[in-house]
Amino acid sequence: MNLKTTKNVLLYSLLFAVLLTCNLQPHQQNDDFKNDDINIEDNLLVNQGLAQKDITLSINSYLHNYTEYSNYGAVDARDLVVDGNFAYLADGSNGFRILNITDKSSISEIGFYINSTSPDIAYSVAIQGNIAYLCYGLNGLVILDITNKPSPNVLFTMKDQFGLASCYDIDIDGNYAYLAYGIFGMAIVDITTPATPSYVGKYHHVSIDVRDVKVYNIYAFICDANYGVHKLSISNKDNPTRLGGYDSGQAFQIEISTASDYYYAFVADYNGFFILSLYSHPNPTLVYQYSDATHARGIHLEKRTAFVTYENDVGMRMFNVSNVLDVEFAGQFEDTGDGFGVTVVDEYAYILDGSEGIELITIDSDGDELYDGYEINDVLTDPFDPDTDNDTLYDGPEFFGYPALDNPYNTSGFFYGLDPLNVDSDNDTIRDDEEIFLGIDGFMTNPVNNDTDADELEDRYELGGILYPTSPFANGTGYIFTDPTDVDSDNDLLWDGEEINTYGTDPLVVDTDADGMSDKYEVDYFLDPLSDDTTLDKDSDGLTNIYEHSVSYTNPNNNDTDADDLTDGEEVNGIYNATHTYANGTGWVVTGKPLNSDSDADGLKDGVEVKFSDSNPLDSDSDDDQLNDFAEYITYGTNVNSNDTDNDDLPDYWEVTSGTDPLTIDTFSDPDNDNLTNWQEFQLGTNPLDDDTDGDGMPDGWEIDNSFNPLVPNGLADTDNDGLTNREEYNAGTNPRNPDTDNDGLGDEWEVEYGTNPLVDDASDDPDGDGLTNEQEMLNDTDPLDDDSDDDLLKDGEEVLIYGTDPNLADSDGDSFSDYQEILDGTDPLDGNSNQAQSRLAILIAIGTSSAIGVLILLTIFFIVYWTTRPEQKMFRFIAKQKSDGLESLSIKEISEQVDKKLNKGDVKQLVNEFSEAKGITLVDNRVWLTSREEIEKNIQDYHIWLNQVSSRVISRKDKQVMSSRISHDIKMCEKLQFNELLAELNKILERVI
């Protein structure tokens, strides 16, 4: 049970005993007074910078009746602002008064203002410096200069904008005044220059009657006498908007307060006293209501207390609202008349009575910020002594929370738990005031914690000295004095309490035994902090305690600090191993790093390198072969001290990275069957397990034999400019550096295209028996394997050697009669006018003209048949079929043969070039590659889209394989077509997919 709880139990027990003795029955609180059904957090009221703390007061508080101290007999008091020795009164029909309140028992008027030509009710007043803002009923807002208090001067009157409405209340926020303007609504006025204010905007709705306004942050809360409370947004001051509201019935005054990011409205309403939570949005919600058929009119908040005034001879009631879920009576002032409002300043409450004027009551007789009712009935302090326990701290701040801002232990802004009846709240024999302020002891400590620095020594012992007569560190009287605000007075990382109570060390000396090792070090490593043990070797590792502390920084209680299987002494002084490759001249191996288990960071602990692997513990690659010692000793089993373990002239690193066996002599092996031995591949830099290192379609050995670089893709190049790529030459077996391998006058490309043998001299052969040698066929551009290249029934030899016709055209003279027909008819196949059939053609045309419809039908049918059977369409259908089958490329000859040679090479090339982008094909020399730059660029876009779509999920193995295959195919095509920029992008995409 803490101090506060104990105190309250004792107080309530005492009060209960007194009541029993006097045979009194305490007046029970109205059941309507609490609201136990509301399920929200307990929150605290903060007003005017007071502390946030729950206080619990007994039901007897309300029994305290306050009495009138003095009276100012104004007739119709409505609102009052107190400023020092002056008070400014909105005095209803009597206008505006300035009062001297220096002598509270005899308040006197020193100045006034009244509109005698148009009298009305002065409802409210606000003061800023020497300016008074008066809400003067139908006279509107009157702005007064009160520099000369006996004779206030009118600066400006604003009423014309508001029609026949009365101005009831004003709240000033920055450069704006917010006016409660009755049936006009809420008005906003710019008062940057008080002498020339300007109207800004308003909030209004039908049947509104605004009586009070309070501004908080970007909100205005207004009391509507025809509704309750409205919550408005004033972000746009030209046009405030309603966010929500609470219908309490008939609201007159409102006060706003916040607590721990929660805020509340306290409302005086015709139906009673309301507390609304403004945290709920947009509508305020009811937290508490007190109604007993009385009508609340005014409200003021001060020191966790709501002062509420009432109509009809009730007076004023005080409510403790520290906890809005447990509101209690805190006192009352019984009075006749109508209480329009109340102003509380210091120890006085100014009650504004509509018929009796200002009634001044003393609510805090001793001015200790604790109201008399609380002192008499709850706290049990002396209401006439501001410091009941004589600790120089007023009772109110002690009870509610003392704002000692200079004290470093006041972390929340207030000290809670101080006892106004006890000069020493934490019972540490140090007065509260001595702890809160920098007193004669030279320290500020925590008055509610008897061990301020939490070092297991109470403040009283640290300040008064710890009696420790047997300690060699105590002064002459046997006391040790430590710092009550420092958990570690000597900064040796041991708490003062530990040193005194546990280890017996000196809390004011870092090294109690002066052996060069701090108390903390000796305690942590289980050495003796009270005696000199520097020369001892507790862990028997060959190093003294002081050496491990100051030189090697090793653990004196662990002989192998870094757990590398070498003791700290062996690492510092060396371990004898005369046969070790890296021993020094005297046979010792020294790492010198007892705090690092792997001194060379090669993955092998120092102990393994010294005792087992015979490697250098200070060199990650003992033999400098680019394989670290761990890889050689553990992974590959190679010799850590030899760069060629199997002595086959192939370095271990090359064999490991190339995939050959570093433990077997394989110098002259050829695992990839490319006619290059491993030794040759090592010298050349090629891959011994890949017969085509550069992936250009030509084996490494063939490239070397033909003087090519096997590391550079050059399969698509045509080194000898014979029309065949180097790769095609490899496939054909021809010499890539000789355009006519067999030197027969027939170029390799021509022989490969037309099917003759490029490796044998066959220039004079006539394989198709048409009477033309291969050489003649080449010169005439005819097919050496087709005796009738133009299919006109005349052999190529006959056309060239006998008739002189074109062996590549069936109708040499273009007269629509084949060469063969003209020879049969005896006409000249080289003269288009030699055939009399022209007349017959004219007759046919005439007949056709007379049968136009029939001809059109026939032509339509012919066009359809022709279009679908024309050689161009057949060619592209063939190319598309090969492309879908996964073929990479076609020769011009292969394409020509598929269309029965109705298109010669020139026609094929022209068509391919013309439709390359549309068909996704590319012509390079005499080969058609079944892809194009545009097609691959489109594929790259598709790959990026796919990657984005699957970025948020795991890619299945099947999807990854399919996509990798497609990308790899495009990479291969880019390599062959030398689309280098696309190749780089595709490789990046493939890495992401993999």
mmCIF file of N, CA and C in Angstrom, residues 175-179 186-193 196-202 237:
data_model
loop_
_atom_site.group_PDB
_atom_site.id
_atom_site.type_symbol
_atom_site.label_atom_id
_atom_site.label_comp_id
_atom_site.label_asym_id
_atom_site.label_seq_id
_atom_site.Cartn_x
_atom_site.Cartn_y
_atom_site.Cartn_z
ATOM 1 N N ASN A 175 -6.074 37.256 -34.163
ATOM 2 C CA ASN A 175 -6.570 38.524 -34.707
ATOM 3 C C ASN A 175 -8.060 38.480 -35.017
ATOM 4 N N TYR A 176 -8.760 37.472 -34.489
ATOM 5 C CA TYR A 176 -10.177 37.328 -34.804
ATOM 6 C C TYR A 176 -11.014 37.295 -33.524
ATOM 7 N N ALA A 177 -12.172 37.929 -33.617
ATOM 8 C CA ALA A 177 -13.160 37.883 -32.545
ATOM 9 C C ALA A 177 -14.333 37.048 -33.036
ATOM 10 N N TYR A 178 -14.766 36.084 -32.199
ATOM 11 C CA TYR A 178 -15.890 35.209 -32.524
ATOM 12 C C TYR A 178 -17.054 35.638 -31.633
ATOM 13 N N LEU A 179 -18.158 36.034 -32.261
ATOM 14 C CA LEU A 179 -19.276 36.637 -31.542
ATOM 15 C C LEU A 179 -20.466 35.690 -31.501
ATOM 16 N N MET A 186 -23.322 32.797 -35.342
ATOM 17 C CA MET A 186 -21.969 33.133 -34.886
ATOM 18 C C MET A 186 -21.293 33.976 -35.958
ATOM 19 N N ALA A 187 -20.755 35.138 -35.566
ATOM 20 C CA ALA A 187 -20.087 36.031 -36.509
ATOM 21 C C ALA A 187 -18.586 36.037 -36.227
ATOM 22 N N ILE A 188 -17.794 36.222 -37.294
ATOM 23 C CA ILE A 188 -16.339 36.318 -37.168
ATOM 24 C C ILE A 188 -15.914 37.697 -37.650
ATOM 25 N N VAL A 189 -15.117 38.391 -36.806
ATOM 26 C CA VAL A 189 -14.680 39.756 -37.105
ATOM 27 C C VAL A 189 -13.158 39.811 -37.014
ATOM 28 N N ASP A 190 -12.544 40.441 -38.007
ATOM 29 C CA ASP A 190 -11.095 40.655 -38.001
ATOM 30 C C ASP A 190 -10.805 41.903 -37.172
ATOM 31 N N ILE A 191 -10.072 41.729 -36.057
ATOM 32 C CA ILE A 191 -9.783 42.861 -35.161
ATOM 33 C C ILE A 191 -8.287 43.176 -35.152
ATOM 34 N N THR A 192 -7.614 42.890 -36.271
ATOM 35 C CA THR A 192 -6.185 43.206 -36.340
ATOM 36 C C THR A 192 -5.942 44.659 -35.969
ATOM 37 N N THR A 193 -6.794 45.524 -36.494
ATOM 38 C CA THR A 193 -6.767 46.945 -36.111
ATOM 39 C C THR A 193 -8.071 47.232 -35.374
ATOM 40 N N THR A 196 -10.622 49.806 -36.609
ATOM 41 C CA THR A 196 -11.289 49.575 -37.902
ATOM 42 C C THR A 196 -11.480 48.081 -38.123
ATOM 43 N N PRO A 197 -12.304 47.436 -37.319
ATOM 44 C CA PRO A 197 -12.529 45.998 -37.503
ATOM 45 C C PRO A 197 -13.296 45.739 -38.795
ATOM 46 N N SER A 198 -13.213 44.505 -39.294
ATOM 47 C CA SER A 198 -13.928 44.161 -40.529
ATOM 48 C C SER A 198 -14.651 42.836 -40.350
ATOM 49 N N TYR A 199 -15.844 42.801 -40.887
ATOM 50 C CA TYR A 199 -16.664 41.590 -40.840
ATOM 51 C C TYR A 199 -16.089 40.553 -41.807
ATOM 52 N N VAL A 200 -15.952 39.278 -41.351
ATOM 53 C CA VAL A 200 -15.340 38.227 -42.177
ATOM 54 C C VAL A 200 -16.382 37.222 -42.654
ATOM 55 N N GLY A 201 -17.138 36.638 -41.742
ATOM 56 C CA GLY A 201 -18.104 35.618 -42.135
ATOM 57 C C GLY A 201 -18.983 35.231 -40.968
ATOM 58 N N LYS A 202 -19.877 34.251 -41.200
ATOM 59 C CA LYS A 202 -20.802 33.856 -40.142
ATOM 60 C C LYS A 202 -21.227 32.403 -40.339
ATOM 61 N N LYS A 237 -12.740 30.811 -42.535
ATOM 62 C CA LYS A 237 -13.429 31.796 -41.697
ATOM 63 C C LYS A 237 -14.502 32.555 -42.458
#
